[in-house]
Coordinates of C-alpha atoms in Angstrom, one line a residue:
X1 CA 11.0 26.1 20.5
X2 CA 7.6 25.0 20.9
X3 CA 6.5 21.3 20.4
X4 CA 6.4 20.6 16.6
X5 CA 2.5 21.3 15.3
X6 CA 1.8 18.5 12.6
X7 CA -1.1 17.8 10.1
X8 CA -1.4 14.2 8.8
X9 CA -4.2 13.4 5.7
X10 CA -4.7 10.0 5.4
X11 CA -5.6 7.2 7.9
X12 CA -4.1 3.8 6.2
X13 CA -0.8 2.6 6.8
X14 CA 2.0 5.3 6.7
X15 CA -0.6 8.3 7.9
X16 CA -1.2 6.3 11.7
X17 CA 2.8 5.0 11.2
X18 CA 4.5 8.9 11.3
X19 CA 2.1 10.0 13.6
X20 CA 3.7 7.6 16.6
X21 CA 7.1 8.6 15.3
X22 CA 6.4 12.4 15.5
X23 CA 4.5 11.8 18.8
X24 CA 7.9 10.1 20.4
X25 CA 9.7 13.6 19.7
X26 CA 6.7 15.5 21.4
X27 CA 5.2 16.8 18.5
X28 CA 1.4 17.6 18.9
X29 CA -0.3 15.8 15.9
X30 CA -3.7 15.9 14.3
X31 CA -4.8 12.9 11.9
X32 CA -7.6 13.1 9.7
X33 CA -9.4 10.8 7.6
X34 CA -12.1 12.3 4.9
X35 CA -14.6 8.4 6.0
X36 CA -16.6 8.5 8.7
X37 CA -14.7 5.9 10.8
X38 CA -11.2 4.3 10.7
X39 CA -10.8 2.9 7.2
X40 CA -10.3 -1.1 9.0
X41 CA -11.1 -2.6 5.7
X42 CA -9.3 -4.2 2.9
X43 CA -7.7 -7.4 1.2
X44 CA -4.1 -9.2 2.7
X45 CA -1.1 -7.2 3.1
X46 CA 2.6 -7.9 3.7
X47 CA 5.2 -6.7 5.5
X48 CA 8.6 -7.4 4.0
X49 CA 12.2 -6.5 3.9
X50 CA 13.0 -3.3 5.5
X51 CA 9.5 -2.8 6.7
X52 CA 10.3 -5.9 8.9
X53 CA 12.9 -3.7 10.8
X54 CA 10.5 -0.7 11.2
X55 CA 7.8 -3.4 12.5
X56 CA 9.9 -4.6 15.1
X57 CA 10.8 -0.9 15.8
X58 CA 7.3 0.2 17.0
X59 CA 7.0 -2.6 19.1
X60 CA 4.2 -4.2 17.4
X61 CA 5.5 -7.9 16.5
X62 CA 3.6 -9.7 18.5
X63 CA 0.8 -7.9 17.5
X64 CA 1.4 -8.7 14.3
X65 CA 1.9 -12.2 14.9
X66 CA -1.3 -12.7 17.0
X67 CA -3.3 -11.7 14.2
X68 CA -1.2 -12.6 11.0
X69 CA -2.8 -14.8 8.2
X70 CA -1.4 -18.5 8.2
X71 CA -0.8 -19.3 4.5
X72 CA 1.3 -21.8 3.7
X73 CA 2.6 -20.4 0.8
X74 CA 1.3 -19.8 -2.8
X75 CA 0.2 -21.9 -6.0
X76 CA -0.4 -21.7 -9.5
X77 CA -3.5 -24.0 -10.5
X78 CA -5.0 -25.4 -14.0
X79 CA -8.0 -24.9 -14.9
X80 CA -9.2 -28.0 -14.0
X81 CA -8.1 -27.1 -10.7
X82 CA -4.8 -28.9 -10.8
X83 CA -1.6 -27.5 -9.1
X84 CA 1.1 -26.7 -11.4
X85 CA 4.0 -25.2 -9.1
X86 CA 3.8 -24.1 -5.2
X87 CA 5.7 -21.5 -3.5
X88 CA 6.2 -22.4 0.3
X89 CA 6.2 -19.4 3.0
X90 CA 10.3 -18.9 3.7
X91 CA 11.4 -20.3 7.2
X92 CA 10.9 -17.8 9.9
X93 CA 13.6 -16.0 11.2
X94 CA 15.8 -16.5 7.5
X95 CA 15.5 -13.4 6.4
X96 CA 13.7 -14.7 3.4
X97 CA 10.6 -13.3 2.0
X98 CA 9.0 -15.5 -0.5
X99 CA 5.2 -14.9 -2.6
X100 CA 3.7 -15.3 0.9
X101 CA 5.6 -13.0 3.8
X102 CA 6.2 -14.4 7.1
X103 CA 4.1 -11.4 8.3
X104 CA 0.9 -11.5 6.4
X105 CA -1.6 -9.7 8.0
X106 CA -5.4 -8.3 7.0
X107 CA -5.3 -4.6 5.9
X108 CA -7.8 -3.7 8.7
X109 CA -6.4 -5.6 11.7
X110 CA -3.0 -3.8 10.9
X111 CA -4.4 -0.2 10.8
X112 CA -5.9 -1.2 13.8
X113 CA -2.6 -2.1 15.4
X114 CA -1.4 0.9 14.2
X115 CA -4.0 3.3 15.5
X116 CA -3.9 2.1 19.2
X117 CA -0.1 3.1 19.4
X118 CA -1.5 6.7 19.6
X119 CA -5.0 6.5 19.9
X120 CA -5.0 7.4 23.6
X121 CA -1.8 9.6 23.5
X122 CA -2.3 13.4 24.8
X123 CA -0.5 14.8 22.1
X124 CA -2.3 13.1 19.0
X125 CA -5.9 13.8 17.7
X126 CA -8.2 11.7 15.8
X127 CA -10.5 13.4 13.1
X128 CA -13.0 11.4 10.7
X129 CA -15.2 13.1 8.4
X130 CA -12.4 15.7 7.4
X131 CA -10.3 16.8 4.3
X132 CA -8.7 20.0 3.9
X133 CA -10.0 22.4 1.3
X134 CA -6.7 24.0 1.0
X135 CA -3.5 25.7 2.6
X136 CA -0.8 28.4 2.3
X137 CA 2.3 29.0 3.2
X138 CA 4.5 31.6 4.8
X139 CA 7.9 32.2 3.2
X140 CA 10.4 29.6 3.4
X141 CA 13.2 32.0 4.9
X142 CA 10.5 32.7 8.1
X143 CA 12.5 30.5 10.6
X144 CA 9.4 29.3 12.4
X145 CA 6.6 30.2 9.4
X146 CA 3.2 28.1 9.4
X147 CA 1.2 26.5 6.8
X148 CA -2.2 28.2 7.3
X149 CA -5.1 25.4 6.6
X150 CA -8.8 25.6 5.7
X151 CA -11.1 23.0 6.0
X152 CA -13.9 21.8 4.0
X153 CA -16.3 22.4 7.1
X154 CA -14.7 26.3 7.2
X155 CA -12.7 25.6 9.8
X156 CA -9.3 27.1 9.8
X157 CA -5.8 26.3 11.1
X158 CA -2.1 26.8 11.6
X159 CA 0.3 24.4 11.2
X160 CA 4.5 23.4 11.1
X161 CA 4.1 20.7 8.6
X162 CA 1.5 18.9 6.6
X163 CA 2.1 15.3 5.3
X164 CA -0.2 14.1 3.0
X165 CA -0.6 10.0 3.2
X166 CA -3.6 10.2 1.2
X167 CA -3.0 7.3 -1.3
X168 CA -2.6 6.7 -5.0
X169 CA -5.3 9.8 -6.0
X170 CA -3.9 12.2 -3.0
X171 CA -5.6 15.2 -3.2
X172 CA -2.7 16.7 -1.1
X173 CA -0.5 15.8 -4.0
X174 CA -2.8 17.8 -6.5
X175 CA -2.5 21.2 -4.5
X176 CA 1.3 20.6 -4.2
X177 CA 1.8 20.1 -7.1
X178 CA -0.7 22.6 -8.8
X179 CA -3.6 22.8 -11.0
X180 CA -1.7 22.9 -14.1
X181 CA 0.7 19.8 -13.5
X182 CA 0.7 16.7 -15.1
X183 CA -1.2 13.4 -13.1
X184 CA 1.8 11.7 -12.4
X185 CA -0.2 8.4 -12.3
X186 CA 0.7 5.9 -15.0
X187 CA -1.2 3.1 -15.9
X188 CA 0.0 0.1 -16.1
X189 CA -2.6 -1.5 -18.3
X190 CA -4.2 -4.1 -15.8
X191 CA -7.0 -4.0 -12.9
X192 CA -7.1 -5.9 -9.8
X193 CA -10.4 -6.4 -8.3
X194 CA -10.6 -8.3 -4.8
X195 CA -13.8 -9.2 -2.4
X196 CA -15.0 -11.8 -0.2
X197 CA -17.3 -14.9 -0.7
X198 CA -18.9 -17.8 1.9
X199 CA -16.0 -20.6 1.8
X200 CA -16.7 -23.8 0.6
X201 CA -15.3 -27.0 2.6
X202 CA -12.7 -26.8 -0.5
X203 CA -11.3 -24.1 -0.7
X204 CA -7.6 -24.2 0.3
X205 CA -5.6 -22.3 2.6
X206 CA -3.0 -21.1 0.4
X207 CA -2.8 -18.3 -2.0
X208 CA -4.0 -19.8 -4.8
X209 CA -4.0 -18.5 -8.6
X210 CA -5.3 -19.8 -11.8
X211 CA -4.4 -18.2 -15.3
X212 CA -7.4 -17.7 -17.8
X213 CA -6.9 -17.4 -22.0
X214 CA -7.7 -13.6 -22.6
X215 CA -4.8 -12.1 -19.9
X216 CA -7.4 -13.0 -16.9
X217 CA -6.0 -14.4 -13.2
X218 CA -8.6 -15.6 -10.9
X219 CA -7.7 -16.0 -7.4
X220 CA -7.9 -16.8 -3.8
X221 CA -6.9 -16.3 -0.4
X222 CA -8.0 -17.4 3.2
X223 CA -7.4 -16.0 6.2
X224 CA -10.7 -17.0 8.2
X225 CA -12.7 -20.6 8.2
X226 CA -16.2 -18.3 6.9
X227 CA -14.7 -16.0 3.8
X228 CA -13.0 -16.6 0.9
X229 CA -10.9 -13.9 -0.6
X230 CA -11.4 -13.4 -4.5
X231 CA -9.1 -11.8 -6.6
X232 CA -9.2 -10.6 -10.3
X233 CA -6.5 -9.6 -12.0
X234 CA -6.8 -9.0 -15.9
X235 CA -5.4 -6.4 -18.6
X236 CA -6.3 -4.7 -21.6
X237 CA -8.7 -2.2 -22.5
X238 CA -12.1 -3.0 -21.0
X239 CA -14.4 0.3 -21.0
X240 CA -17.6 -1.2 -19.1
X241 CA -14.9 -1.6 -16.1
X242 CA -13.5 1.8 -16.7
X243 CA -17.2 3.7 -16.9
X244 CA -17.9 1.7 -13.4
X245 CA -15.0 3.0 -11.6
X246 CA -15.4 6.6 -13.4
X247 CA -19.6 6.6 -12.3
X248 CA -18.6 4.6 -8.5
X249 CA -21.5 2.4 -9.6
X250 CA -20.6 -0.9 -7.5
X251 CA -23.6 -2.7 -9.2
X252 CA -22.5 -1.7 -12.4
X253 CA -18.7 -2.8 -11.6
X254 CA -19.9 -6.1 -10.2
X255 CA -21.8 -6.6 -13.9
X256 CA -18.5 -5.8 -16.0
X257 CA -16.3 -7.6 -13.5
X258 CA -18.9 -10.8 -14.4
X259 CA -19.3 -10.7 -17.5
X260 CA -15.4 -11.3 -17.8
X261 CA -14.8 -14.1 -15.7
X262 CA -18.2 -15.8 -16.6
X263 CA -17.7 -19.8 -17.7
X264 CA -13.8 -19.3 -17.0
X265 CA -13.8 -23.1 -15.8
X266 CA -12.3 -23.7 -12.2
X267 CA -14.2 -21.6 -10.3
X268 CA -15.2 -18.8 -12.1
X269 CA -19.0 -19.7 -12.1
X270 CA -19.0 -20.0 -8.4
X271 CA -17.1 -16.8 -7.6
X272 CA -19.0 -15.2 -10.3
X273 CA -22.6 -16.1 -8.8
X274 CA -21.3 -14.8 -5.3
X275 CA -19.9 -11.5 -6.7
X276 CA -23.5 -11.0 -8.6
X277 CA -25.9 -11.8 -5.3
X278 CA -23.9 -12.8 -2.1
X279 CA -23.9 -10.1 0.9
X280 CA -20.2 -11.1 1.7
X281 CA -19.3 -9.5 -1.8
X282 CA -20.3 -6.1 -1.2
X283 CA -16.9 -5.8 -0.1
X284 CA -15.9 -5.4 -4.1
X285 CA -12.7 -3.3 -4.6
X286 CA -11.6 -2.9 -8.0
X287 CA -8.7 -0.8 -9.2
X288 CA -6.1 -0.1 -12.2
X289 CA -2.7 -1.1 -11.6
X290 CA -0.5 2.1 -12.0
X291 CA 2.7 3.7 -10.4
X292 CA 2.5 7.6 -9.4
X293 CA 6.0 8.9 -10.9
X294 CA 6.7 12.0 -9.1
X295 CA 9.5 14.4 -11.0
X296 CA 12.8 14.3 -8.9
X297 CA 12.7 17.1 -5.7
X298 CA 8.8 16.8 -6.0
X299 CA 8.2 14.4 -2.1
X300 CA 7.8 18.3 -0.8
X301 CA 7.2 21.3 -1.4
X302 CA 8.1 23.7 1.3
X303 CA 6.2 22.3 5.0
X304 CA 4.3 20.3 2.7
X305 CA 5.4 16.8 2.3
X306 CA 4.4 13.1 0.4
X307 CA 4.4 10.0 2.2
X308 CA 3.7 6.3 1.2
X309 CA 1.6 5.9 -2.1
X310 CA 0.7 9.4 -2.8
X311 CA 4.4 9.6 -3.2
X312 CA 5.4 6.7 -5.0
X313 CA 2.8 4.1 -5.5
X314 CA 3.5 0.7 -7.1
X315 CA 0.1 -0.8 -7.5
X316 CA 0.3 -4.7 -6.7
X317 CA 4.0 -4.0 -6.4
X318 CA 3.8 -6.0 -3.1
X319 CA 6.1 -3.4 -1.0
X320 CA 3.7 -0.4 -1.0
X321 CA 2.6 -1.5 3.1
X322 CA 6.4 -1.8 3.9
X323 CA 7.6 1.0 2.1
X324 CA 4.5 2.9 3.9
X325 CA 6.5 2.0 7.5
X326 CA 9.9 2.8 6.0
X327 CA 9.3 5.9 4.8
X328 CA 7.2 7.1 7.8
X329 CA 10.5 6.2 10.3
X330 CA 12.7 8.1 7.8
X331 CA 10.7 11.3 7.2
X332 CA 10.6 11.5 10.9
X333 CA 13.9 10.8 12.0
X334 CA 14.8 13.0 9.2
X335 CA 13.0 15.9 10.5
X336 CA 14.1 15.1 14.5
X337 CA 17.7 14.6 13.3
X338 CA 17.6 18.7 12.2
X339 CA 15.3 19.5 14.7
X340 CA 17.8 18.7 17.6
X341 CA 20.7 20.5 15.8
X342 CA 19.3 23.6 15.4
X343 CA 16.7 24.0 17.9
X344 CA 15.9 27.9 16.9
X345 CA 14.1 27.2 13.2
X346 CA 11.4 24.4 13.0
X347 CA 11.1 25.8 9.2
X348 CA 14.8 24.7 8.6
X349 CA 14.2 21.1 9.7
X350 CA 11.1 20.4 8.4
X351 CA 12.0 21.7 4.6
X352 CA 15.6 19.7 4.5
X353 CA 14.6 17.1 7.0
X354 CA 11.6 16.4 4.1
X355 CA 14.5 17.0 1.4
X356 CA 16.9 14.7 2.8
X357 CA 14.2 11.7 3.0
X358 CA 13.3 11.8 -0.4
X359 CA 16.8 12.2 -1.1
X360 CA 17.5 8.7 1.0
X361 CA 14.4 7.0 0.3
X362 CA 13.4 7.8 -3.3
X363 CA 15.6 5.6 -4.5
X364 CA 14.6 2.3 -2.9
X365 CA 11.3 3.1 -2.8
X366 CA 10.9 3.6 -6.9
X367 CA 13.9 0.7 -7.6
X368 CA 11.2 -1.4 -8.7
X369 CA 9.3 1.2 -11.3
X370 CA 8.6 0.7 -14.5
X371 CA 9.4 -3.5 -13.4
X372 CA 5.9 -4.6 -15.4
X373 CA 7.5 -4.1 -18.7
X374 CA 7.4 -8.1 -18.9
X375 CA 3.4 -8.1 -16.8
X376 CA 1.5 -8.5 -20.2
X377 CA 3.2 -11.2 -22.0
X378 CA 4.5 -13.1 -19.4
X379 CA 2.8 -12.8 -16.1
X380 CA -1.0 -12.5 -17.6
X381 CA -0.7 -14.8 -21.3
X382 CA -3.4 -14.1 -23.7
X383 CA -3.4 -18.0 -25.1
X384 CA -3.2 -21.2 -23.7
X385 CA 0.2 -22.0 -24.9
X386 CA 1.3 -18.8 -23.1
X387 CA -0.3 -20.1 -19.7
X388 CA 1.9 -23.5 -20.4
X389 CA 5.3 -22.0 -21.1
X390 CA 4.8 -20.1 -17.6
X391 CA 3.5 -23.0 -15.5
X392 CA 6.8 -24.8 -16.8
X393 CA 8.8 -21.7 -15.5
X394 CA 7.1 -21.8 -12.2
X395 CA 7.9 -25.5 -11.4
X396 CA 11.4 -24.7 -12.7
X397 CA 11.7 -21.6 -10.4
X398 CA 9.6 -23.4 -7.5
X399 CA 12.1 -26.5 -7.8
X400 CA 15.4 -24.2 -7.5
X401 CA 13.4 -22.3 -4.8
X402 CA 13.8 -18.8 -6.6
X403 CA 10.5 -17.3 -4.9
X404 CA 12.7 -16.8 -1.1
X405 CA 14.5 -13.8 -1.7
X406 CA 15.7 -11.1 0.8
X407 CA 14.0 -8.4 -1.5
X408 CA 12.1 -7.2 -4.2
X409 CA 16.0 -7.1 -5.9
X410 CA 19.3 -6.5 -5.3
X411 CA 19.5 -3.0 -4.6
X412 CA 16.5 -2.7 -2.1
X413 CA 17.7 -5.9 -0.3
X414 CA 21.4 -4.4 0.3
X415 CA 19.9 -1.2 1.5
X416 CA 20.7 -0.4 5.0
X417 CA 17.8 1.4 6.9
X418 CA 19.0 4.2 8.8
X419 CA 18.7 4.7 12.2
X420 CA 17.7 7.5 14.0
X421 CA 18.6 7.7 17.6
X422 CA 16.3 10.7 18.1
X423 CA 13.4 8.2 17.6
X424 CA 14.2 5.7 20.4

């Protein structure tokens, strides 16, 4: 059989991820990215649980750890400024994962560690400035069929398989799925906005969060001595937010996002002046919190297949970078697994091998939907007696230590990640 022929949309976490797993079985992938250049931007990320595993399967620890954000751990402020409760990072090595991950790492210097594993690798192309326009496919019972791409440019091409890894609004989700089929994304009823401001000689080294009246967080992280990290993290209905993300007006979203956290007390004043006229905040990333809920047999359709958020997104969930490396290393040991049984059909292996991971996968990878029942009363308060009752929980919960868990709950921290020796 001839080496497995790959398509991969989407250059952020799980896109770069498969594409060293399918290049250790000799398959000859293409990735491409719709920006310009390699999308090296973004807020913090963790790697947790599972995704640990994978991590230290792709020989990329140290990498990780050369580059990974040193937060101490995490605290909940007054708005005075006051801390309430703190969260320590979990002891290395312990298994532990607490509000802070041992491995936190900026979004850009981890898809940067993940692009050199294959960047100079003969069998793997790089491709910016590129979507696909559309595809079809040959008949499923055609033992080594093709999906037969077309390119915005008018380019066109054959391929075995096509993963989309496109994120939260996958367009490679939409033509599986079909005009006519219901968005699968569900909001969630919150936002989360995040960019960058010039530090102040204050400004502390842990993750750091302070509840506003009115269902508002504002936030901050710091992984460099020059930045500050902002986040915003608020619910209900606010229109002038959702007519900025609708129009892509990022002057516009910097007004709405303003006028809500103007005279907030703490910081808000300060953060707010930065977001309105520094440089630094240009960096401005707003969107809603939603999950994609995908019906059941849906990861695939065919030599089509889902990966990372445009399968099962959990905005904010906090897993969505691990379960990006976990699901990469199973759709591709998956797919090798059949592949080296039945070496005559490539069509056989990709359509069950993509079967069988959703089968695996899906149900760690949604065990937390459908989780921020509790997220507007109890982890965003409207009042101010609502902000007390939960600073009392958190020292409680901070005193018995019950932020260090071994995963995001019992059933994804049991779960036992496959192994695939066709991947070593």
């Amino acid at each position: 059989m001839d080496p497995l022929k790959v398509l991969i949309v989407g250059g952020g976490i799980a896109g770069p991820a498969i594409a060293y797993w399918l290049s250790r079985i000799g398959a000859h992938v293409t990735l491409i990215e719709r920006s310009a250049e390699m999308r090296a931007s973004g807020q913090q990320v963790d790697i947790r649980g599972q995704g640990v595993l994978v991590m230290k399967k792709m020989g990329i620890e140290a990498a990780v750890r050369a580059v990974a954000v040193r937060e101490p751990g995490m605290q909940l402020i007054g708005r005075n400024g006051q801390t309430k409760a703190f969260f320590p990072i979990a002891k290395s090595g312990s298994g532990k994962q607490g509000f802070t991950s041992e491995f936190e790492i900026m979004r850009g210097d981890l898809v940067q560690i993940l692009y050199a594993l294959t960047e100079n690798h003969e069998n793997v192309r790089h491709l910016f400035n590129t979507a696909i326009k559309g595809f079809t496919q040959d008949d499923e019972d055609r033992p080594n069929g093709k999906v037969h791409v077309s390119f915005e440019d008018g380019y066109e091409e054959d391929f075995d398989l096509i993963i989309g890894a496109d994120g939260t609004n996958s367009k490679t989700r939409e033509m599986v799925l079909g005009p006519d089929a219901p968005d699968p994304r569900r909001a969630l009823g919150g936002y989360i906005g995040y960019y960058s401001v010039p530090s102040s000689p204050g400004d502390s080294d842990r993750a750091t969060f302070c509840h506003l009246t009115g269902s508002r967080i504002i936030g901050t992280r710091k992984d460099t001595s020059k930045l500050t990290r902002v986040y915003m993290i608020f619910r209900g209905k606010k229109p002038a937010v959702d007519a900025a993300l609708s129009s892509g007006d990022q002057k516009e979203l910097k007004k709405a996002l303003a006028e809500l956290y103007q005279g907030g007390r703490w910081e808000c004043d300060r953060f707010v002046e930065a977001l309105l006229h520094a440089p630094e905040a240009d960096d401005l990333y707003c969107t809603p919190i939603e999950e994609v809920h995908l019906p059941r047999g849906s990861w695939s359709k065919g030599r089509v297949a889902l990966l990372g958020d445009s399968a099962h997104c959990q905005t904010a969930g906090g897993y969505g970078c691990a379960w990006g490396l976990v699901g990469a290393y199973v759709l591709a040991g998956e797919i090798a697994t059949l592949l080296k049984k039945d070496k005559s059909s490539s069509t056989a292996a990709i359509i069950q091998g993509a079967k069988n991971y959703e089968e695996k996968f899906r149900p760690i990878a949604t065990a937390m939907h459908g989780s921020y029942g509790w997220f507007k009363d109890s982890l965003v308060p409207k009042s101010s007696l609502g902000i007390w009752c939960l600073h009392v929980f958190a020292r409680v919960a901070a005193y018995l230590q019950l932020g260090q868990m071994d995963g995001s709950d019992e059933k994804t921290a049991k779960w036992q990640l496959p192994h695939y020796p066709e991947l070593d």
